[in-house]
Short mmCIF file of C-alpha atoms in Angstrom, two decimals:
data_model
loop_
_atom_site.label_atom_id
_atom_site.label_comp_id
_atom_site.label_asym_id
_atom_site.label_seq_id
_atom_site.Cartn_x
_atom_site.Cartn_y
_atom_site.Cartn_z
CA UNK H 1056 15.83 15.87 37.89
CA UNK H 1057 16.76 16.19 34.51
CA UNK H 1058 16.21 19.62 32.38
CA UNK H 1059 12.47 20.15 30.60
CA UNK H 1060 12.77 18.77 27.33
CA UNK H 1061 10.76 21.10 24.66
CA UNK H 1062 8.97 18.71 21.96
CA UNK H 1063 7.37 20.17 19.21
CA UNK H 1064 4.52 18.78 17.65
CA UNK H 1065 2.54 19.05 14.64
CA UNK H 1066 -1.24 17.18 13.88
CA UNK H 1067 -3.24 18.82 16.57
CA UNK H 1068 -6.82 18.31 15.16
CA UNK H 1069 -8.48 15.68 16.87
CA UNK H 1070 -12.08 15.93 14.57
CA UNK H 1071 -13.88 13.42 12.76
CA UNK H 1072 -10.74 12.70 10.98
CA UNK H 1073 -8.18 12.86 13.92
CA UNK H 1074 -4.69 14.16 13.37
CA UNK H 1075 -1.77 12.36 15.86
CA UNK H 1076 -0.29 15.20 17.16
CA UNK H 1077 -2.33 15.60 20.35
CA UNK H 1078 -1.89 11.94 21.08
CA UNK H 1079 1.58 12.25 20.84
CA UNK H 1080 1.67 14.46 23.34
CA UNK H 1081 -0.57 12.82 25.26
CA UNK H 1082 2.40 9.82 25.07
CA UNK H 1083 4.79 12.00 26.17
CA UNK H 1084 3.23 14.24 28.90
CA UNK H 1085 1.93 11.09 30.60
CA UNK H 1086 5.65 9.83 31.11
CA UNK H 1087 7.08 13.14 31.06
CA UNK H 1088 5.10 15.73 33.20
CA UNK H 1089 7.45 18.03 32.86
CA UNK H 1090 7.71 18.21 29.00
CA UNK H 1091 7.18 21.34 26.65
CA UNK H 1092 4.75 21.29 23.96
CA UNK H 1093 5.00 23.52 21.65
CA UNK H 1094 2.49 23.48 18.34
CA UNK H 1095 3.35 23.62 14.98
CA UNK H 1096 0.05 24.90 13.77
CA UNK H 1097 -2.15 25.08 10.33
CA UNK H 1098 -5.00 26.12 11.84
CA UNK H 1099 -6.12 28.52 14.82
CA UNK H 1100 -8.94 25.99 14.82
CA UNK H 1101 -7.05 22.56 15.66
CA UNK H 1102 -8.91 21.78 18.72
CA UNK H 1103 -5.43 20.31 21.05
CA UNK H 1104 -4.89 24.34 21.21
CA UNK H 1105 -7.41 24.40 23.50
CA UNK H 1106 -7.38 21.42 25.72
CA UNK H 1107 -6.21 21.79 29.48
CA UNK H 1108 -5.82 18.23 29.95
CA UNK H 1109 -2.53 15.77 29.13
CA UNK H 1110 -2.27 16.99 25.30
CA UNK H 1111 -2.13 20.37 26.46
CA UNK H 1112 0.11 22.82 24.49
CA UNK H 1113 2.56 25.24 25.71
CA UNK H 1114 3.05 27.38 23.30
CA UNK H 1115 1.80 27.41 19.72
CA UNK H 1116 2.98 28.98 16.00
CA UNK H 1117 1.32 29.11 13.01
CA UNK H 1118 3.24 27.06 10.21
CA UNK H 1119 2.88 28.01 6.24
CA UNK H 1120 1.22 25.38 4.67
CA UNK H 1121 3.11 22.59 3.11
CA UNK H 1122 2.81 23.74 -0.41
CA UNK H 1123 5.00 26.54 -0.02
CA UNK H 1124 8.17 24.36 0.29
CA UNK H 1125 10.83 23.76 2.23
CA UNK H 1126 12.64 27.04 2.71
CA UNK H 1127 9.27 28.33 3.80
CA UNK H 1128 9.03 25.56 7.18
CA UNK H 1129 13.30 25.99 7.41
CA UNK H 1130 12.94 29.81 8.59
CA UNK H 1131 9.40 29.54 10.23
CA UNK H 1132 10.88 26.42 12.42
CA UNK H 1133 14.02 28.53 12.77
CA UNK H 1134 12.31 30.98 13.80
CA UNK H 1135 9.96 29.31 16.67
CA UNK H 1136 13.63 27.57 17.67
CA UNK H 1137 14.70 31.05 18.22
CA UNK H 1138 11.59 31.31 20.90
CA UNK H 1139 10.94 28.11 22.60
CA UNK H 1140 15.07 26.21 21.93
CA UNK H 1141 13.32 23.29 20.42
CA UNK H 1142 15.17 19.51 21.55
CA UNK H 1143 12.99 17.50 19.43
CA UNK H 1144 10.45 17.87 16.47
CA UNK H 1145 7.78 14.90 15.97
CA UNK H 1146 6.06 15.25 12.70
CA UNK H 1147 2.76 13.81 12.81
CA UNK H 1148 1.22 15.04 8.83
CA UNK H 1149 1.78 12.97 5.73
CA UNK H 1150 1.50 16.35 4.04
CA UNK H 1151 4.57 17.50 5.34
CA UNK H 1152 6.81 14.93 5.33
CA UNK H 1153 8.49 15.64 2.23
CA UNK H 1154 9.87 19.11 3.26
CA UNK H 1155 10.57 17.85 6.65
CA UNK H 1156 13.02 15.10 5.12
CA UNK H 1157 14.04 17.95 2.82
CA UNK H 1158 15.08 20.19 6.02
CA UNK H 1159 16.42 17.68 8.10
CA UNK H 1160 19.55 18.60 7.86
CA UNK H 1161 19.51 21.76 8.46
CA UNK H 1162 17.34 21.33 11.66
CA UNK H 1163 20.06 18.95 12.98
CA UNK H 1164 22.54 21.58 12.20
CA UNK H 1165 20.74 23.60 15.06
CA UNK H 1166 20.06 20.87 17.37
CA UNK H 1167 16.59 19.51 16.91
CA UNK H 1168 16.65 16.45 16.98
CA UNK H 1169 14.24 14.34 14.51
CA UNK H 1170 13.70 10.93 13.22
CA UNK H 1171 12.43 10.62 9.35
CA UNK H 1172 12.82 7.88 7.34
CA UNK H 1173 14.79 8.05 3.71
CA UNK H 1174 13.97 9.90 0.92
CA UNK H 1175 14.05 6.83 -0.78
CA UNK H 1176 11.98 4.78 1.59
CA UNK H 1177 9.63 7.93 2.17
CA UNK H 1178 8.99 7.63 -1.81
CA UNK H 1179 8.76 4.07 -2.16
CA UNK H 1180 5.63 3.45 0.43
CA UNK H 1181 3.89 6.43 -1.32
CA UNK H 1182 0.09 5.87 -2.74
CA UNK H 1183 1.32 6.10 -5.89
CA UNK H 1184 4.58 3.47 -5.93
CA UNK H 1185 2.78 1.14 -3.49
CA UNK H 1186 1.93 -1.20 -6.36
CA UNK H 1187 5.32 -2.00 -7.24
CA UNK H 1188 6.50 -2.27 -3.84
CA UNK H 1189 4.05 -4.92 -3.54
CA UNK H 1190 5.18 -7.03 -6.43
CA UNK H 1191 8.61 -6.58 -5.61
CA UNK H 1192 8.33 -8.55 -2.23
CA UNK H 1193 5.78 -10.84 -3.22
CA UNK H 1194 3.12 -8.97 -0.96
CA UNK H 1195 -0.83 -9.08 -1.78
CA UNK H 1196 -1.95 -5.42 -2.71
CA UNK H 1197 -5.22 -4.19 -3.91
CA UNK H 1198 -5.31 -3.30 -7.64
CA UNK H 1199 -4.07 0.27 -8.16
CA UNK H 1200 -3.85 2.91 -11.29
CA UNK H 1201 -2.07 6.10 -10.93
CA UNK H 1202 -3.88 8.78 -12.72
CA UNK H 1203 -2.40 11.70 -13.64
CA UNK H 1204 -5.25 13.70 -15.35
CA UNK H 1205 -8.88 13.56 -15.86
CA UNK H 1206 -8.69 12.19 -19.53
CA UNK H 1207 -7.21 8.77 -18.15
CA UNK H 1208 -9.73 8.07 -15.73
CA UNK H 1209 -12.66 6.55 -17.64
CA UNK H 1210 -9.95 3.73 -18.82
CA UNK H 1211 -8.57 3.46 -15.34
CA UNK H 1212 -11.92 2.63 -13.93
CA UNK H 1213 -13.08 0.41 -16.38
CA UNK H 1214 -10.40 -1.18 -16.12
CA UNK H 1215 -10.85 -1.60 -12.05
CA UNK H 1216 -14.60 -2.13 -12.27
CA UNK H 1217 -17.40 -0.39 -9.56
CA UNK H 1218 -17.39 0.43 -7.40
CA UNK H 1219 -13.91 1.41 -7.00
CA UNK H 1220 -12.24 3.69 -4.63
CA UNK H 1221 -10.89 6.94 -5.36
CA UNK H 1222 -8.07 8.33 -2.81
CA UNK H 1223 -6.02 11.51 -2.78
CA UNK H 1224 -2.25 11.85 -2.72
CA UNK H 1225 -2.24 12.56 0.86
CA UNK H 1226 -5.43 11.83 2.10
CA UNK H 1227 -9.04 10.87 1.57
CA UNK H 1228 -10.46 8.13 0.31
CA UNK H 1229 -14.16 7.78 -1.55
CA UNK H 1230 -15.95 4.56 -2.50
CA UNK H 1231 -17.93 5.31 -5.56
CA UNK H 1232 -20.41 3.47 -7.70
CA UNK H 1233 -20.82 5.72 -11.02
CA UNK H 1234 -18.82 7.79 -13.38
CA UNK H 1235 -20.82 10.65 -12.50
CA UNK H 1236 -19.19 10.22 -8.57
CA UNK H 1237 -16.16 9.66 -9.71
CA UNK H 1238 -15.23 12.54 -12.04
CA UNK H 1239 -16.94 14.39 -8.89
CA UNK H 1240 -14.51 13.34 -6.27
CA UNK H 1241 -11.69 13.86 -8.48
CA UNK H 1242 -12.30 17.17 -9.13
CA UNK H 1243 -12.09 17.31 -5.45
CA UNK H 1244 -9.17 15.84 -4.87
CA UNK H 1245 -7.23 17.37 -7.11
CA UNK H 1246 -8.37 21.20 -5.65
CA UNK H 1247 -7.25 19.67 -2.42
CA UNK H 1248 -4.07 17.43 -2.59
CA UNK H 1249 -3.08 17.90 -6.38
CA UNK H 1250 -2.54 15.07 -8.89
CA UNK H 1251 -1.72 12.38 -8.81
CA UNK H 1252 -5.28 10.62 -8.17
CA UNK H 1253 -5.50 6.88 -7.23
CA UNK H 1254 -7.97 4.83 -8.76
CA UNK H 1255 -7.85 1.27 -6.45
CA UNK H 1256 -9.85 -1.84 -6.16
CA UNK H 1257 -12.45 -1.81 -3.54
CA UNK H 1258 -12.08 -4.84 -1.41
CA UNK H 1259 -14.52 -5.14 1.68
CA UNK H 1260 -12.99 -6.61 4.89
CA UNK H 1261 -11.70 -6.27 8.40
CA UNK H 1262 -9.00 -3.75 8.76
CA UNK H 1263 -5.96 -4.35 10.19
CA UNK H 1264 -3.16 -1.75 11.32
CA UNK H 1265 -0.02 -2.14 12.59
CA UNK H 1266 1.42 0.88 14.83
CA UNK H 1267 5.22 0.67 15.44
CA UNK H 1268 8.98 2.32 15.30
CA UNK H 1269 11.86 1.50 13.34
CA UNK H 1270 15.52 2.06 14.14
CA UNK H 1271 17.97 3.58 12.18
CA UNK H 1272 19.14 -0.23 11.01
CA UNK H 1273 14.78 -0.87 9.71
CA UNK H 1274 14.82 -3.51 12.93
CA UNK H 1275 11.07 -3.05 14.87
CA UNK H 1276 11.90 -1.28 18.25
CA UNK H 1277 8.34 -2.16 19.13
CA UNK H 1278 4.75 -2.46 17.76
CA UNK H 1279 0.97 -2.61 18.29
CA UNK H 1280 -1.50 -4.15 16.14
CA UNK H 1281 -5.38 -3.52 15.93
CA UNK H 1282 -8.47 -4.78 14.38
CA UNK H 1283 -10.59 -1.76 13.73
CA UNK H 1284 -13.29 -2.20 15.84
CA UNK H 1285 -15.65 0.73 15.11
CA UNK H 1286 -14.85 2.67 12.03
CA UNK H 1287 -16.56 6.04 10.52
CA UNK H 1288 -18.26 6.63 7.00
CA UNK H 1289 -14.67 7.63 5.82
CA UNK H 1290 -12.70 4.57 7.18
CA UNK H 1291 -11.30 5.94 10.23
CA UNK H 1292 -10.62 3.75 13.34
CA UNK H 1293 -12.60 4.90 16.58
CA UNK H 1294 -11.95 2.13 18.38
CA UNK H 1295 -9.41 -1.23 18.07
CA UNK H 1296 -8.42 -4.29 20.00
CA UNK H 1297 -5.12 -5.74 19.71
CA UNK H 1298 -4.16 -9.18 17.78
CA UNK H 1299 -1.93 -11.33 17.84
CA UNK H 1300 -1.24 -12.66 14.32
CA UNK H 1301 2.29 -14.03 13.24
CA UNK H 1302 1.33 -13.43 9.37
CA UNK H 1303 1.03 -9.23 9.94
CA UNK H 1304 3.56 -9.30 12.67
CA UNK H 1305 5.88 -11.09 9.31
CA UNK H 1306 4.80 -8.97 6.61
CA UNK H 1307 5.26 -5.61 9.01
CA UNK H 1308 8.98 -7.08 9.86
CA UNK H 1309 9.21 -7.86 5.87
CA UNK H 1310 7.89 -4.20 4.76
CA UNK H 1311 10.20 -2.07 6.82
CA UNK H 1312 13.18 -4.19 6.55
CA UNK H 1313 13.09 -3.94 2.77
CA UNK H 1314 12.38 -0.64 3.06
CA UNK H 1315 14.97 0.35 5.80
CA UNK H 1316 13.11 2.15 7.38
CA UNK H 1317 13.67 4.94 10.43
CA UNK H 1318 11.11 6.43 12.91
CA UNK H 1319 7.19 6.16 13.36
CA UNK H 1320 5.21 4.11 10.93
CA UNK H 1321 1.60 2.72 10.56
CA UNK H 1322 1.09 -0.15 8.19
CA UNK H 1323 -2.87 -0.66 7.30
CA UNK H 1324 -3.60 -4.49 6.01
CA UNK H 1325 -7.03 -5.65 4.88
CA UNK H 1326 -8.70 -9.03 5.20
CA UNK H 1327 -10.92 -10.45 2.86
CA UNK H 1328 -12.80 -13.97 3.70
CA UNK H 1329 -10.42 -16.73 1.90
CA UNK H 1330 -7.40 -14.45 1.08
CA UNK H 1331 -4.08 -13.25 2.69
CA UNK H 1332 -3.41 -9.97 4.38
CA UNK H 1333 -3.55 -7.13 1.68
CA UNK H 1334 -1.35 -4.16 2.24
CA UNK H 1335 -3.63 -1.26 1.90
CA UNK H 1336 -1.38 1.69 2.68
CA UNK H 1337 2.24 2.52 4.96
CA UNK H 1338 1.70 6.10 6.65
CA UNK H 1339 5.01 7.37 7.46
CA UNK H 1340 4.23 8.67 10.74
CA UNK H 1341 2.37 8.07 14.05
CA UNK H 1342 -1.41 7.77 13.78
CA UNK H 1343 -3.91 9.17 15.45
CA UNK H 1344 -4.13 6.16 18.00
CA UNK H 1345 -1.08 5.82 19.23
CA UNK H 1346 -1.60 7.01 22.53
CA UNK H 1347 -3.73 3.62 23.24
CA UNK H 1348 -0.75 1.54 23.01
CA UNK H 1349 0.77 4.02 25.57
CA UNK H 1350 -1.89 3.55 28.02
CA UNK H 1351 -1.44 -0.01 27.85
CA UNK H 1352 2.90 -0.05 28.98
CA UNK H 1353 3.77 0.39 24.83
CA UNK H 1354 5.05 3.74 24.57
CA UNK H 1355 6.35 4.41 21.47
CA UNK H 1356 6.40 8.44 21.31
CA UNK H 1357 8.28 8.25 24.57
CA UNK H 1358 10.90 5.73 23.35
CA UNK H 1359 11.21 8.01 20.22
CA UNK H 1360 12.48 10.71 22.34
CA UNK H 1361 15.07 8.51 24.33
CA UNK H 1362 16.28 7.53 21.10
CA UNK H 1363 16.98 11.00 20.05
CA UNK H 1364 18.33 12.18 23.09
CA UNK H 1365 20.66 9.06 23.57
CA UNK H 1366 18.51 8.39 26.70
CA UNK H 1367 18.49 4.78 28.41
CA UNK H 1368 15.59 3.22 26.37
CA UNK H 1369 12.34 2.74 28.21
CA UNK H 1370 10.86 -0.81 28.65
CA UNK H 1371 8.21 -1.33 25.82
CA UNK H 1372 5.55 -3.98 27.15
CA UNK H 1373 4.02 -6.39 24.62
CA UNK H 1374 0.38 -5.25 24.01
CA UNK H 1375 -1.74 -8.26 24.62
CA UNK H 1376 -4.43 -9.34 22.40
CA UNK H 1377 -8.05 -8.44 23.76
CA UNK H 1378 -7.19 -4.81 24.70
CA UNK H 1379 -8.88 -2.69 23.41
CA UNK H 1380 -9.60 1.30 22.71
CA UNK H 1381 -12.98 3.51 22.21
CA UNK H 1382 -12.65 6.73 21.04
CA UNK H 1383 -14.16 9.13 23.30
CA UNK H 1384 -14.78 13.00 21.63
CA UNK H 1385 -15.73 15.92 24.09
CA UNK H 1386 -16.07 19.43 23.66
CA UNK H 1387 -13.60 22.16 25.08
CA UNK H 1388 -14.10 25.59 25.53
CA UNK H 1389 -12.25 28.64 23.77
CA UNK H 1390 -12.60 32.14 23.28
CA UNK H 1391 -12.24 34.42 20.43
CA UNK H 1392 -9.87 36.64 22.15
CA UNK H 1393 -7.43 33.92 21.91
CA UNK H 1394 -8.43 32.67 18.99
CA UNK H 1395 -8.06 36.55 17.28
CA UNK H 1396 -4.23 36.85 19.08
CA UNK H 1397 -3.08 33.60 17.12
CA UNK H 1398 -4.63 34.80 14.16
CA UNK H 1399 -3.10 38.26 14.03
CA UNK H 1400 0.40 37.68 15.72
CA UNK H 1401 0.86 33.68 14.51
CA UNK H 1402 1.58 32.75 17.39
CA UNK H 1403 0.32 31.96 20.89
CA UNK H 1404 3.42 31.62 23.49
CA UNK H 1405 1.13 31.90 26.43
CA UNK H 1406 0.15 28.04 26.59
CA UNK H 1407 -3.20 26.51 25.71
CA UNK H 1408 -6.19 29.05 23.62
CA UNK H 1409 -8.20 27.60 26.58
CA UNK H 1410 -9.56 30.79 28.75
CA UNK H 1411 -9.05 30.59 32.47
CA UNK H 1412 -11.90 31.77 33.93
CA UNK H 1413 -13.84 28.53 32.62
CA UNK H 1414 -11.26 26.28 34.08
CA UNK H 1415 -12.45 24.20 37.25
CA UNK H 1416 -16.17 25.35 36.71
CA UNK U 1278 1.59 -0.06 33.36
CA UNK U 1279 0.15 -2.66 32.10
CA UNK U 1280 -3.53 -2.89 32.84
CA UNK U 1281 -4.99 -6.02 34.37
CA UNK U 1282 -7.13 -8.33 31.90
CA UNK U 1283 -10.26 -8.95 33.83
CA UNK U 1284 -11.81 -12.33 33.59
CA UNK U 1285 -9.58 -13.67 30.95
CA UNK U 1286 -9.66 -17.80 31.67
CA UNK U 1287 -6.68 -18.06 29.78
CA UNK U 1288 -2.97 -16.10 29.16
CA UNK U 1289 -2.00 -15.86 26.04
CA UNK U 1290 0.62 -18.08 24.69
CA UNK U 1291 3.61 -17.04 22.10
CA UNK U 1292 1.83 -19.42 19.95
CA UNK U 1293 -1.38 -19.43 18.17
CA UNK U 1294 -2.35 -22.97 18.60
CA UNK U 1295 -6.28 -23.18 18.57
CA UNK U 1296 -5.80 -23.29 22.79
CA UNK U 1297 -3.50 -19.95 23.21
CA UNK U 1298 -5.60 -18.64 20.05
CA UNK U 1299 -8.84 -18.63 22.08
CA UNK U 1300 -9.86 -16.96 24.80
CA UNK U 1301 -12.83 -17.31 27.46
CA UNK U 1302 -14.33 -14.57 29.46
CA UNK U 1303 -16.91 -16.78 31.37
CA UNK U 1304 -18.18 -19.35 29.74
CA UNK U 1305 -20.25 -17.20 27.41
CA UNK U 1306 -17.89 -14.25 25.65
CA UNK U 1307 -15.30 -15.77 23.37
CA UNK U 1308 -12.03 -13.92 21.76
CA UNK U 1309 -10.28 -14.85 18.41
CA UNK U 1310 -6.75 -13.49 19.34
CA UNK U 1311 -5.48 -13.81 16.14
CA UNK U 1312 -8.66 -11.91 14.23
CA UNK U 1313 -9.40 -9.92 17.24
CA UNK U 1314 -13.22 -11.01 16.75
CA UNK U 1315 -15.42 -11.92 19.61
CA UNK U 1316 -18.42 -13.73 20.20
CA UNK U 1317 -21.07 -14.38 22.32
CA UNK U 1318 -21.98 -18.21 22.72
CA UNK U 1319 -24.60 -20.36 24.36
CA UNK U 1320 -23.14 -22.08 27.85
CA UNK U 1321 -23.18 -25.41 25.86
CA UNK U 1322 -21.69 -24.10 22.83
CA UNK U 1323 -18.92 -22.56 25.31
CA UNK U 1324 -18.60 -26.17 26.83
CA UNK U 1325 -18.07 -27.57 23.62
CA UNK U 1326 -15.41 -25.19 21.93
CA UNK U 1327 -13.48 -25.08 25.54
CA UNK U 1328 -13.17 -28.80 25.34
CA UNK U 1329 -12.59 -28.34 21.14
CA UNK U 1330 -9.64 -25.72 21.97
CA UNK U 1331 -8.33 -28.27 24.36
CA UNK U 1332 -7.35 -30.76 21.52
CA UNK U 1333 -10.28 -32.80 21.93
CA UNK U 1334 -11.31 -35.05 18.90
CA UNK U 1335 -14.97 -34.74 17.44
CA UNK U 1336 -15.53 -38.63 18.80
CA UNK U 1337 -14.31 -37.19 21.99
CA UNK U 1338 -16.42 -34.32 21.98
CA UNK U 1339 -19.31 -36.75 21.01
CA UNK U 1340 -18.63 -38.86 24.49
CA UNK U 1341 -18.53 -35.56 26.24
CA UNK U 1342 -21.76 -34.19 25.23
CA UNK U 1343 -23.38 -37.41 25.40
CA UNK U 1344 -21.99 -37.80 29.04
CA UNK U 1345 -22.33 -33.89 30.14
CA UNK U 1346 -25.75 -33.18 28.26
CA UNK U 1347 -27.25 -36.51 29.62
CA UNK U 1348 -28.61 -37.21 25.86
CA UNK U 1349 -28.52 -40.05 23.59
CA UNK U 1350 -25.89 -40.51 20.98
CA UNK U 1351 -27.49 -39.87 17.88
CA UNK U 1352 -28.42 -36.29 19.49
CA UNK U 1353 -24.92 -35.81 20.80
CA UNK U 1354 -23.46 -36.71 17.29
CA UNK U 1355 -25.99 -34.59 15.36
CA UNK U 1356 -25.13 -31.36 17.97
CA UNK U 1357 -21.24 -31.89 17.48
CA UNK U 1358 -21.15 -32.10 13.64
CA UNK U 1359 -24.03 -29.12 13.69
CA UNK U 1360 -21.74 -26.80 16.15
CA UNK U 1361 -18.41 -27.79 13.90
CA UNK U 1362 -19.95 -26.93 10.80
CA UNK U 1363 -21.07 -23.54 12.28
CA UNK U 1364 -17.64 -22.89 13.48
CA UNK U 1365 -15.96 -23.63 10.10
CA UNK U 1366 -18.77 -21.33 7.88
CA UNK U 1367 -17.87 -18.52 10.18
CA UNK U 1368 -13.78 -19.05 9.79
CA UNK U 1369 -13.05 -19.71 13.44
CA UNK U 1370 -12.15 -23.30 12.52
CA UNK U 1371 -10.61 -24.81 9.59
CA UNK U 1372 -11.20 -28.64 10.04
#
């Protein structure tokens, strides 16, 4: 048996807007029971910190918010690495990727393996540049305008027409029907995510998502395509069914190749009746549903670990159309004592935050 | 570690021709593997659709329906035409 692999993961909250980190942990621990999962957490209330299941963490470190910049991130990871001897780091949040790309050489010098897209690829797929990318490569895209100032809002909205989507730089999208709603959401998005904000044509249709992993040459190592079966009010997929659509596969391969993408990705398409698939977003990380394909033989986080450690590649099975997932929410037990310790110390190296007394009752 | 699929009548092929695109689960539940849409269908509709995806023409479908359900030919023609029109209207078939 080889030595224990230590993997640092971010994005561990599984609330109404679930983050991918816990799903990555589940995928890894299912295949590697001895793996050590180190949580890099932005909030002591991230739900997976309280799990005792496959997605449990072995230690937790609070991290500086992405807005603090790459230097603070680098210093904090150096500290964590000193305590934990990290082998691999898998960032799972859009908002932190820019900083991680910046510090990738430092991480690799410390011996922490990480797989990220190039800065160029990361920027080209960003929401405010996606229209240009689509135009260059003949991919249908929703009409999108970039707003850098509130004074541009009315004109942009008039050009697009109501209803329309107003979207934050990293997260959040709101369907708005009036100028009043538009300005309200604009203020809210700017406060949370900063500028720019996007105003986008509202297309109503079925959403198809492709989750995948690309190698260093821009080829797709493995992928799973789904139609979202259940969507929350904010469009989050709480259920999905595998589809086998050659057009989606072709477009996904084209996108990844043209970007020269490296690492995990999620591509979102929208299909309205009588129109081709429209490219909606390209997310630079595994999505929150990554543990679904892992459970049907296509464990992409595990394959990523193989690639980063130079291990023999895990076989990835083709996800068969008709296999489906339904997201299931459960209640985890916590105790204020653990939350307080993590909040005060900034770290909790003693495993899950769930108190032992509750286990097995 | 792939899960065994329960009750699927036909395995997916590499192509997405009509026959491999649609998958039946019993006679009354059908999946379009390209769009991920699924449908509960009546037994007669399932019977006609299964023949359709096997490559039967409209004329052949009328023959089969007439014989299988023991109905007169004008009614068989009408039923088949109405069913095909419904499939077209929901985008399951194009022609």
